[in-house]
Amino acid sequence: MGAPGRALLWGGVTAGVVKLGLSKAALLGSLVGSWGAVFMQRRRCLGLLDWVYEAVRGRDPTDVLQLSPLLREELMALVVVAPVALTELRARPSSHLYMTDASSHTIASCRCPLPPAIAQELVRYTCRRGRWARLLAPAARWQREHGLLEPTCELPAGNADPGHEVWQGVLASLDFGDVITQKVRRRDHINVSEVRSTLLAESQHAACQPLSRPIEGTDSQVGLACFTKGRSSSPALNAELRSGLPTILMAALYPSHFWERSELNPCDDPTRD
């Protein structure tokens, strides 16, 4: 059965479960796995899932659960989003390369023009493997805000993305401009701001080139993990990912992401004055 058929099948099953208001823990787990297959090319839609994981955590598969209003809304959101979570083969290569960054007081996005043929080739060097996305602990958060945290310390051992040497040459040879900045609230976590800076770049791109495949770079290992996996186990990060979902769905964007060190990130300057 093709992707539209799977979406129709699991949409009907999910709507039936929501209408009944009851489900076994095993069935909820199966629904999560099935929607993961439906959204394989639209992983950001998985950010809609939060309460279902809380509901099945620690449960016996045979336990019968009464669905809370929040869980029912979450499941119905999958059904509503499924018809627009399409894979559009006509999406063009991006005409710009984006870099983003965040500090304790500012988020920023900058970009440079990029020939479509080169953009299509560079997609091969973007990150594809899912990683564990979580908020940094308070001590690591302070180090990250002050540029003292090693990239390998942002994620558990062995999970950090090493980057690709091709990006060093690319970033050093291009002239970046079109800088957009926004102030952040003092209490915002640095990882939340880093995810928000990438969403800022996507909004900028959607306004000028919908139906395309933008390439977005970051110096945040946690932010890269969030966008590669499509969701985060952190509710705060997941909420940010959900807030950017209308942009990529309605503008038909298919972003690719990569990581590079802060000292090579041209967007590091506008966030630190």
Short mmCIF file of C-alpha atoms in Angstrom, two decimals:
data_model
loop_
_atom_site.label_atom_id
_atom_site.label_comp_id
_atom_site.label_asym_id
_atom_site.label_seq_id
_atom_site.Cartn_x
_atom_site.Cartn_y
_atom_site.Cartn_z
CA MET A 1 0.00 0.00 0.00
CA GLY A 2 1.38 3.40 -0.97
CA ALA A 3 1.82 6.35 1.40
CA PRO A 4 -1.63 7.88 0.67
CA GLY A 5 -3.22 4.51 1.34
CA ARG A 6 -1.36 4.10 4.62
CA ALA A 7 -2.34 7.61 5.69
CA LEU A 8 -6.00 6.88 4.89
CA LEU A 9 -5.91 3.55 6.74
CA TRP A 10 -4.26 4.84 9.90
CA GLY A 11 -6.28 8.04 9.81
CA GLY A 12 -9.45 5.94 9.97
CA VAL A 13 -8.10 3.77 12.79
CA THR A 14 -6.91 6.80 14.76
CA ALA A 15 -10.21 8.62 14.35
CA GLY A 16 -12.02 5.49 15.54
CA VAL A 17 -9.84 5.27 18.65
CA VAL A 18 -10.44 8.96 19.41
CA LYS A 19 -14.19 8.53 19.00
CA LEU A 20 -14.22 5.50 21.32
CA GLY A 21 -12.08 7.26 23.91
CA LEU A 22 -10.46 3.99 25.02
CA SER A 23 -7.42 2.08 23.80
CA LYS A 24 -4.99 -0.60 24.84
CA ALA A 25 -1.44 0.60 25.43
CA ALA A 26 -0.26 -1.78 22.69
CA LEU A 27 -2.61 -0.18 20.15
CA LEU A 28 -1.37 3.32 21.00
CA GLY A 29 2.19 2.11 20.52
CA SER A 30 1.26 0.65 17.14
CA LEU A 31 -0.37 3.92 16.12
CA VAL A 32 2.83 5.84 16.93
CA GLY A 33 4.94 3.44 14.88
CA SER A 34 2.52 3.53 11.96
CA TRP A 35 2.37 7.33 11.85
CA GLY A 36 6.15 7.33 11.94
CA ALA A 37 6.09 5.37 8.69
CA VAL A 38 3.50 7.72 7.18
CA PHE A 39 5.60 10.78 8.04
CA MET A 40 8.93 9.26 7.02
CA GLN A 41 9.53 12.10 4.53
CA ARG A 42 7.89 14.67 6.80
CA ARG A 43 9.55 13.90 10.11
CA ARG A 44 8.69 17.28 11.56
CA CYS A 45 5.08 16.11 11.83
CA LEU A 46 6.26 13.72 14.55
CA GLY A 47 6.65 16.81 16.73
CA LEU A 48 2.88 16.68 17.17
CA LEU A 49 3.33 13.69 19.48
CA ASP A 50 3.90 14.33 23.18
CA TRP A 51 1.05 13.05 25.34
CA VAL A 52 0.89 9.65 23.68
CA TYR A 53 4.40 8.86 24.90
CA GLU A 54 3.45 9.87 28.42
CA ALA A 55 0.34 7.69 28.24
CA VAL A 56 2.15 4.45 27.30
CA ARG A 57 5.33 4.93 29.34
CA GLY A 58 5.62 2.15 31.93
CA ARG A 59 2.31 0.57 30.92
CA ASP A 60 1.67 -3.11 30.29
CA PRO A 61 0.66 -3.66 26.61
CA THR A 62 -2.68 -5.10 27.74
CA ASP A 63 -3.61 -2.10 29.91
CA VAL A 64 -6.77 -0.31 28.75
CA LEU A 65 -6.40 3.46 28.87
CA GLN A 66 -9.01 6.20 28.89
CA LEU A 67 -7.80 8.92 26.53
CA SER A 68 -7.49 12.36 28.05
CA PRO A 69 -8.81 15.39 26.10
CA LEU A 70 -5.22 16.48 25.34
CA LEU A 71 -4.31 13.04 24.01
CA ARG A 72 -7.43 12.91 21.84
CA GLU A 73 -6.61 16.33 20.38
CA GLU A 74 -3.06 15.18 19.70
CA LEU A 75 -4.19 12.07 17.84
CA MET A 76 -6.73 14.00 15.79
CA ALA A 77 -4.01 16.50 14.85
CA LEU A 78 -2.22 13.64 13.06
CA VAL A 79 -5.36 12.88 11.06
CA VAL A 80 -5.82 16.53 10.11
CA VAL A 81 -2.19 17.08 9.09
CA ALA A 82 -1.82 13.84 7.09
CA PRO A 83 -3.45 15.13 3.85
CA VAL A 84 -0.96 18.03 3.56
CA ALA A 85 2.13 16.09 4.70
CA LEU A 86 2.95 15.16 1.14
CA THR A 87 6.23 14.49 -0.63
CA GLU A 88 6.37 16.97 -3.51
CA LEU A 89 8.80 15.70 -6.15
CA ARG A 90 8.63 19.03 -8.01
CA ALA A 91 10.35 20.88 -5.15
CA ARG A 92 13.34 22.77 -6.58
CA PRO A 93 16.85 23.07 -5.16
CA SER A 94 17.31 26.09 -2.93
CA SER A 95 18.57 29.38 -4.35
CA HIS A 96 20.17 30.31 -1.00
CA LEU A 97 22.30 28.78 1.73
CA TYR A 98 21.28 29.73 5.28
CA MET A 99 23.26 29.91 8.51
CA THR A 100 21.68 30.51 11.91
CA ASP A 101 22.87 31.16 15.44
CA ALA A 102 21.63 32.24 18.85
CA SER A 103 23.05 33.82 21.99
CA SER A 104 21.55 34.64 25.36
CA HIS A 105 19.96 37.82 23.95
CA THR A 106 19.65 37.51 20.13
CA ILE A 107 18.78 35.00 17.44
CA ALA A 108 19.85 35.56 13.84
CA SER A 109 19.66 34.15 10.34
CA CYS A 110 21.80 35.08 7.35
CA ARG A 111 22.01 33.75 3.82
CA CYS A 112 23.92 33.90 0.56
CA PRO A 113 22.89 33.20 -3.06
CA LEU A 114 23.64 29.69 -4.25
CA PRO A 115 23.36 28.27 -7.80
CA PRO A 116 20.69 25.54 -7.82
CA ALA A 117 23.06 22.98 -9.34
CA ILE A 118 25.49 23.46 -6.45
CA ALA A 119 22.67 23.39 -3.91
CA GLN A 120 21.47 20.09 -5.29
CA GLU A 121 24.96 18.63 -4.89
CA LEU A 122 25.45 20.02 -1.36
CA VAL A 123 22.32 18.27 -0.09
CA ARG A 124 24.37 15.05 -0.26
CA TYR A 125 26.54 16.34 2.60
CA THR A 126 23.75 17.28 4.99
CA CYS A 127 22.91 15.33 8.14
CA ARG A 128 20.59 12.33 7.82
CA ARG A 129 21.09 10.20 10.93
CA GLY A 130 18.76 10.75 13.87
CA ARG A 131 20.28 11.73 17.22
CA TRP A 132 19.18 12.16 20.80
CA ALA A 133 17.79 15.68 21.28
CA ARG A 134 17.55 17.09 24.78
CA LEU A 135 17.94 20.38 26.63
CA LEU A 136 21.38 21.05 28.07
CA ALA A 137 21.75 20.91 31.85
CA PRO A 138 22.18 24.29 33.63
CA ALA A 139 25.99 24.12 33.80
CA ALA A 140 26.32 23.08 30.16
CA ARG A 141 23.76 25.72 29.20
CA TRP A 142 25.93 28.45 30.77
CA GLN A 143 29.01 27.11 28.95
CA ARG A 144 27.11 27.02 25.66
CA GLU A 145 25.91 30.62 26.04
CA HIS A 146 29.49 31.77 26.64
CA GLY A 147 31.05 29.69 23.85
CA LEU A 148 32.91 27.39 26.24
CA LEU A 149 31.13 24.07 25.56
CA GLU A 150 32.79 21.57 23.28
CA PRO A 151 30.46 20.28 20.51
CA THR A 152 31.07 16.67 21.59
CA CYS A 153 29.69 17.52 25.04
CA GLU A 154 26.31 18.70 23.78
CA LEU A 155 25.05 15.17 23.09
CA PRO A 156 25.82 11.81 24.73
CA ALA A 157 29.16 10.21 23.81
CA GLY A 158 29.28 9.05 20.21
CA ASN A 159 26.15 10.94 19.12
CA ALA A 160 27.65 14.29 18.16
CA ASP A 161 27.75 15.08 14.46
CA PRO A 162 31.35 15.52 13.26
CA GLY A 163 30.29 17.71 10.34
CA HIS A 164 31.74 17.37 6.86
CA GLU A 165 34.90 19.04 5.63
CA VAL A 166 33.11 20.27 2.50
CA TRP A 167 31.27 22.90 4.58
CA GLN A 168 34.52 24.49 5.73
CA GLY A 169 35.42 25.38 2.16
CA VAL A 170 31.88 26.37 1.22
CA LEU A 171 31.38 28.77 4.14
CA ALA A 172 34.82 30.33 3.70
CA SER A 173 34.21 31.09 0.01
CA LEU A 174 30.74 32.67 0.17
CA ASP A 175 29.57 36.17 1.09
CA PHE A 176 26.65 36.11 3.52
CA GLY A 177 24.14 38.91 3.96
CA ASP A 178 20.39 39.49 4.37
CA VAL A 179 20.77 39.26 8.14
CA ILE A 180 17.60 39.01 10.23
CA THR A 181 17.81 39.31 14.01
CA GLN A 182 15.32 39.03 16.86
CA LYS A 183 15.71 39.63 20.56
CA VAL A 184 15.01 36.74 22.91
CA ARG A 185 13.50 36.68 26.37
CA ARG A 186 16.03 36.47 29.16
CA ARG A 187 14.60 33.24 30.53
CA ASP A 188 14.68 31.36 27.21
CA HIS A 189 16.94 28.31 27.15
CA ILE A 190 19.81 28.61 24.67
CA ASN A 191 18.72 25.43 22.87
CA VAL A 192 15.20 26.80 22.42
CA SER A 193 16.67 29.98 20.92
CA GLU A 194 18.89 27.95 18.57
CA VAL A 195 15.91 26.01 17.25
CA ARG A 196 13.97 29.26 16.91
CA SER A 197 16.76 30.79 14.81
CA THR A 198 16.45 27.96 12.27
CA LEU A 199 12.68 28.50 12.14
CA LEU A 200 13.42 32.17 11.45
CA ALA A 201 15.49 31.13 8.42
CA GLU A 202 12.67 28.91 7.18
CA SER A 203 10.18 31.78 7.39
CA GLN A 204 12.60 33.97 5.45
CA HIS A 205 13.00 31.32 2.78
CA ALA A 206 9.28 30.53 2.52
CA ALA A 207 8.57 34.16 1.63
CA CYS A 208 10.89 34.14 -1.38
CA GLN A 209 11.04 30.54 -2.63
CA PRO A 210 8.21 28.17 -1.70
CA LEU A 211 8.16 24.62 -3.09
CA SER A 212 11.89 24.15 -2.61
CA ARG A 213 14.57 22.38 -0.58
CA PRO A 214 16.44 24.93 1.58
CA ILE A 215 19.82 24.09 3.12
CA GLU A 216 20.23 25.35 6.69
CA GLY A 217 23.40 25.31 8.78
CA THR A 218 23.81 25.62 12.53
CA ASP A 219 26.55 25.37 15.14
CA SER A 220 24.19 23.72 17.63
CA GLN A 221 24.41 19.95 18.02
CA VAL A 222 21.11 19.89 19.92
CA GLY A 223 19.35 21.97 17.28
CA LEU A 224 20.69 19.74 14.52
CA ALA A 225 19.46 16.65 16.38
CA CYS A 226 15.97 18.15 16.74
CA PHE A 227 15.58 18.90 13.05
CA THR A 228 17.14 15.62 11.92
CA LYS A 229 14.86 13.50 14.11
CA GLY A 230 11.83 15.72 13.57
CA ARG A 231 10.96 15.89 17.27
CA SER A 232 12.52 16.11 20.70
CA SER A 233 11.89 14.44 24.03
CA SER A 234 11.93 17.95 25.54
CA PRO A 235 8.43 19.55 25.57
CA ALA A 236 9.97 23.02 25.17
CA LEU A 237 11.92 22.06 22.05
CA ASN A 238 9.00 20.09 20.68
CA ALA A 239 6.73 23.12 21.06
CA GLU A 240 9.15 25.17 18.95
CA LEU A 241 9.26 22.49 16.26
CA ARG A 242 5.46 22.43 16.15
CA SER A 243 5.33 26.20 15.77
CA GLY A 244 7.33 25.94 12.54
CA LEU A 245 5.23 23.13 11.08
CA PRO A 246 2.71 25.40 9.24
CA THR A 247 5.58 27.15 7.44
CA ILE A 248 7.13 24.04 5.93
CA LEU A 249 3.80 22.38 5.15
CA MET A 250 2.02 25.34 3.59
CA ALA A 251 5.10 26.57 1.72
CA ALA A 252 6.06 23.00 0.71
CA LEU A 253 9.61 23.24 2.09
CA TYR A 254 11.88 20.23 2.45
CA PRO A 255 14.81 21.50 4.55
CA SER A 256 18.18 19.80 4.91
CA HIS A 257 20.49 20.61 7.80
CA PHE A 258 24.19 20.51 8.58
CA TRP A 259 26.51 21.43 11.43
CA GLU A 260 29.67 23.53 11.49
CA ARG A 261 31.82 24.97 14.27
CA SER A 262 30.95 28.39 15.73
CA GLU A 263 34.20 29.98 14.57
CA LEU A 264 33.22 29.23 10.95
CA ASN A 265 29.59 30.31 11.35
CA PRO A 266 29.10 33.72 9.66
CA CYS A 267 25.93 34.20 11.71
CA ASP A 268 27.85 34.17 14.98
CA ASP A 269 28.74 37.89 14.71
CA PRO A 270 25.23 39.42 14.65
CA THR A 271 24.16 37.40 17.72
CA ARG A 272 27.11 38.63 19.81
CA ASP A 273 27.30 42.25 18.63
#
